[in-house]
Amino acid sequence: NNASVPVSNFVADTTYEDYPFRATVPLVGVIYSMIPEVILSLADATSGLFAPIAESYNGGVYLYASDVPEANVTVPVIICWKGNA
């Protein structure tokens, strides 16, 4: 709940052409096979800045953005569902 993502976590990334920045959000117990459900604030969700997809990695979740946010981002809820890997 209320994960804080510093602006400095957003770095250039080539995974998605329309969202060339990726941020790491460290989360205890998350593994790469989990399916992340990221619930942004209404303002962030409708800003067009953030991709409608996130990916998990061993130790957290990646967020994708079309640009580096102007301020730190607070993500109200991140749920990671068990995957089939």
JSON list of C-alpha atoms in Angstrom, two decimals:
[
{"chain": "A", "resi": 1, "resn": "ASN", "atom": "CA", "xyz": [0.00, 0.00, 0.00]},
{"chain": "A", "resi": 2, "resn": "ASN", "atom": "CA", "xyz": [1.15, 3.50, -0.91]},
{"chain": "A", "resi": 3, "resn": "ALA", "atom": "CA", "xyz": [4.41, 2.47, -2.53]},
{"chain": "A", "resi": 4, "resn": "SER", "atom": "CA", "xyz": [6.57, 5.53, -3.18]},
{"chain": "A", "resi": 5, "resn": "VAL", "atom": "CA", "xyz": [8.41, 5.57, -6.50]},
{"chain": "A", "resi": 6, "resn": "PRO", "atom": "CA", "xyz": [11.14, 8.23, -6.67]},
{"chain": "A", "resi": 7, "resn": "VAL", "atom": "CA", "xyz": [11.64, 10.09, -9.94]},
{"chain": "A", "resi": 8, "resn": "SER", "atom": "CA", "xyz": [15.20, 8.73, -9.95]},
{"chain": "A", "resi": 9, "resn": "ASN", "atom": "CA", "xyz": [13.83, 5.18, -10.37]},
{"chain": "A", "resi": 10, "resn": "PHE", "atom": "CA", "xyz": [12.58, 6.03, -13.89]},
{"chain": "A", "resi": 11, "resn": "VAL", "atom": "CA", "xyz": [15.32, 5.22, -16.40]},
{"chain": "A", "resi": 12, "resn": "ALA", "atom": "CA", "xyz": [15.42, 4.81, -20.18]},
{"chain": "A", "resi": 13, "resn": "ASP", "atom": "CA", "xyz": [14.17, 1.41, -21.35]},
{"chain": "A", "resi": 14, "resn": "THR", "atom": "CA", "xyz": [13.33, -0.11, -24.74]},
{"chain": "A", "resi": 15, "resn": "THR", "atom": "CA", "xyz": [10.74, -2.71, -23.67]},
{"chain": "A", "resi": 16, "resn": "TYR", "atom": "CA", "xyz": [7.74, -0.71, -24.95]},
{"chain": "A", "resi": 17, "resn": "GLU", "atom": "CA", "xyz": [8.17, 1.87, -27.71]},
{"chain": "A", "resi": 18, "resn": "ASP", "atom": "CA", "xyz": [5.39, 4.18, -26.46]},
{"chain": "A", "resi": 19, "resn": "TYR", "atom": "CA", "xyz": [6.63, 3.99, -22.86]},
{"chain": "A", "resi": 20, "resn": "PRO", "atom": "CA", "xyz": [10.42, 4.42, -23.04]},
{"chain": "A", "resi": 21, "resn": "PHE", "atom": "CA", "xyz": [10.96, 4.78, -19.28]},
{"chain": "A", "resi": 22, "resn": "ARG", "atom": "CA", "xyz": [10.84, 2.06, -16.64]},
{"chain": "A", "resi": 23, "resn": "ALA", "atom": "CA", "xyz": [10.84, 2.29, -12.87]},
{"chain": "A", "resi": 24, "resn": "THR", "atom": "CA", "xyz": [11.59, -0.41, -10.36]},
{"chain": "A", "resi": 25, "resn": "VAL", "atom": "CA", "xyz": [9.29, -0.73, -7.38]},
{"chain": "A", "resi": 26, "resn": "PRO", "atom": "CA", "xyz": [10.97, -3.04, -4.85]},
{"chain": "A", "resi": 27, "resn": "LEU", "atom": "CA", "xyz": [8.47, -5.35, -3.12]},
{"chain": "A", "resi": 28, "resn": "VAL", "atom": "CA", "xyz": [9.31, -8.13, -0.67]},
{"chain": "A", "resi": 29, "resn": "GLY", "atom": "CA", "xyz": [8.21, -11.60, -1.74]},
{"chain": "A", "resi": 30, "resn": "VAL", "atom": "CA", "xyz": [7.46, -10.79, -5.37]},
{"chain": "A", "resi": 31, "resn": "ILE", "atom": "CA", "xyz": [8.86, -13.16, -8.01]},
{"chain": "A", "resi": 32, "resn": "TYR", "atom": "CA", "xyz": [9.05, -12.81, -11.80]},
{"chain": "A", "resi": 33, "resn": "SER", "atom": "CA", "xyz": [6.17, -15.22, -12.48]},
{"chain": "A", "resi": 34, "resn": "MET", "atom": "CA", "xyz": [3.63, -13.15, -10.53]},
{"chain": "A", "resi": 35, "resn": "ILE", "atom": "CA", "xyz": [1.01, -11.07, -12.30]},
{"chain": "A", "resi": 36, "resn": "PRO", "atom": "CA", "xyz": [1.01, -7.50, -10.97]},
{"chain": "A", "resi": 37, "resn": "GLU", "atom": "CA", "xyz": [-2.17, -5.46, -10.66]},
{"chain": "A", "resi": 38, "resn": "VAL", "atom": "CA", "xyz": [-1.21, -1.82, -10.19]},
{"chain": "A", "resi": 39, "resn": "ILE", "atom": "CA", "xyz": [-3.89, 0.60, -9.03]},
{"chain": "A", "resi": 40, "resn": "LEU", "atom": "CA", "xyz": [-2.82, 4.21, -9.62]},
{"chain": "A", "resi": 41, "resn": "SER", "atom": "CA", "xyz": [-4.49, 7.34, -8.29]},
{"chain": "A", "resi": 42, "resn": "LEU", "atom": "CA", "xyz": [-7.21, 8.71, -10.58]},
{"chain": "A", "resi": 43, "resn": "ALA", "atom": "CA", "xyz": [-4.96, 11.59, -11.67]},
{"chain": "A", "resi": 44, "resn": "ASP", "atom": "CA", "xyz": [-2.06, 9.27, -12.53]},
{"chain": "A", "resi": 45, "resn": "ALA", "atom": "CA", "xyz": [-4.28, 6.65, -14.16]},
{"chain": "A", "resi": 46, "resn": "THR", "atom": "CA", "xyz": [-5.87, 9.19, -16.52]},
{"chain": "A", "resi": 47, "resn": "SER", "atom": "CA", "xyz": [-2.74, 11.25, -17.19]},
{"chain": "A", "resi": 48, "resn": "GLY", "atom": "CA", "xyz": [-1.57, 9.14, -20.11]},
{"chain": "A", "resi": 49, "resn": "LEU", "atom": "CA", "xyz": [1.90, 9.07, -18.55]},
{"chain": "A", "resi": 50, "resn": "PHE", "atom": "CA", "xyz": [1.81, 5.47, -17.34]},
{"chain": "A", "resi": 51, "resn": "ALA", "atom": "CA", "xyz": [1.46, 2.30, -19.38]},
{"chain": "A", "resi": 52, "resn": "PRO", "atom": "CA", "xyz": [-1.60, 0.14, -18.77]},
{"chain": "A", "resi": 53, "resn": "ILE", "atom": "CA", "xyz": [0.75, -2.75, -18.06]},
{"chain": "A", "resi": 54, "resn": "ALA", "atom": "CA", "xyz": [3.28, -3.63, -15.38]},
{"chain": "A", "resi": 55, "resn": "GLU", "atom": "CA", "xyz": [5.63, -6.58, -15.06]},
{"chain": "A", "resi": 56, "resn": "SER", "atom": "CA", "xyz": [7.06, -8.33, -12.06]},
{"chain": "A", "resi": 57, "resn": "TYR", "atom": "CA", "xyz": [10.66, -9.31, -11.42]},
{"chain": "A", "resi": 58, "resn": "ASN", "atom": "CA", "xyz": [12.33, -11.16, -8.58]},
{"chain": "A", "resi": 59, "resn": "GLY", "atom": "CA", "xyz": [12.02, -8.55, -5.83]},
{"chain": "A", "resi": 60, "resn": "GLY", "atom": "CA", "xyz": [9.45, -6.14, -7.24]},
{"chain": "A", "resi": 61, "resn": "VAL", "atom": "CA", "xyz": [7.41, -4.68, -10.06]},
{"chain": "A", "resi": 62, "resn": "TYR", "atom": "CA", "xyz": [8.33, -2.61, -13.13]},
{"chain": "A", "resi": 63, "resn": "LEU", "atom": "CA", "xyz": [6.21, 0.41, -14.05]},
{"chain": "A", "resi": 64, "resn": "TYR", "atom": "CA", "xyz": [6.46, 1.92, -17.54]},
{"chain": "A", "resi": 65, "resn": "ALA", "atom": "CA", "xyz": [6.00, 5.58, -18.45]},
{"chain": "A", "resi": 66, "resn": "SER", "atom": "CA", "xyz": [5.99, 7.76, -21.55]},
{"chain": "A", "resi": 67, "resn": "ASP", "atom": "CA", "xyz": [8.18, 10.31, -19.76]},
{"chain": "A", "resi": 68, "resn": "VAL", "atom": "CA", "xyz": [9.88, 10.77, -16.41]},
{"chain": "A", "resi": 69, "resn": "PRO", "atom": "CA", "xyz": [7.31, 12.09, -13.91]},
{"chain": "A", "resi": 70, "resn": "GLU", "atom": "CA", "xyz": [7.88, 15.58, -12.54]},
{"chain": "A", "resi": 71, "resn": "ALA", "atom": "CA", "xyz": [7.50, 14.38, -8.94]},
{"chain": "A", "resi": 72, "resn": "ASN", "atom": "CA", "xyz": [7.73, 11.14, -6.99]},
{"chain": "A", "resi": 73, "resn": "VAL", "atom": "CA", "xyz": [4.77, 8.84, -7.63]},
{"chain": "A", "resi": 74, "resn": "THR", "atom": "CA", "xyz": [2.72, 7.20, -4.91]},
{"chain": "A", "resi": 75, "resn": "VAL", "atom": "CA", "xyz": [1.05, 3.97, -6.00]},
{"chain": "A", "resi": 76, "resn": "PRO", "atom": "CA", "xyz": [-1.91, 3.36, -3.67]},
{"chain": "A", "resi": 77, "resn": "VAL", "atom": "CA", "xyz": [-2.19, -0.40, -4.31]},
{"chain": "A", "resi": 78, "resn": "ILE", "atom": "CA", "xyz": [-0.09, -3.11, -5.94]},
{"chain": "A", "resi": 79, "resn": "ILE", "atom": "CA", "xyz": [-1.41, -6.68, -5.82]},
{"chain": "A", "resi": 80, "resn": "CYS", "atom": "CA", "xyz": [0.77, -9.48, -7.17]},
{"chain": "A", "resi": 81, "resn": "TRP", "atom": "CA", "xyz": [-1.12, -12.61, -8.12]},
{"chain": "A", "resi": 82, "resn": "LYS", "atom": "CA", "xyz": [0.51, -16.01, -8.25]},
{"chain": "A", "resi": 83, "resn": "GLY", "atom": "CA", "xyz": [1.33, -16.96, -11.86]},
{"chain": "A", "resi": 84, "resn": "ASN", "atom": "CA", "xyz": [1.74, -20.35, -13.52]},
{"chain": "A", "resi": 85, "resn": "ALA", "atom": "CA", "xyz": [5.51, -20.47, -13.91]}
]
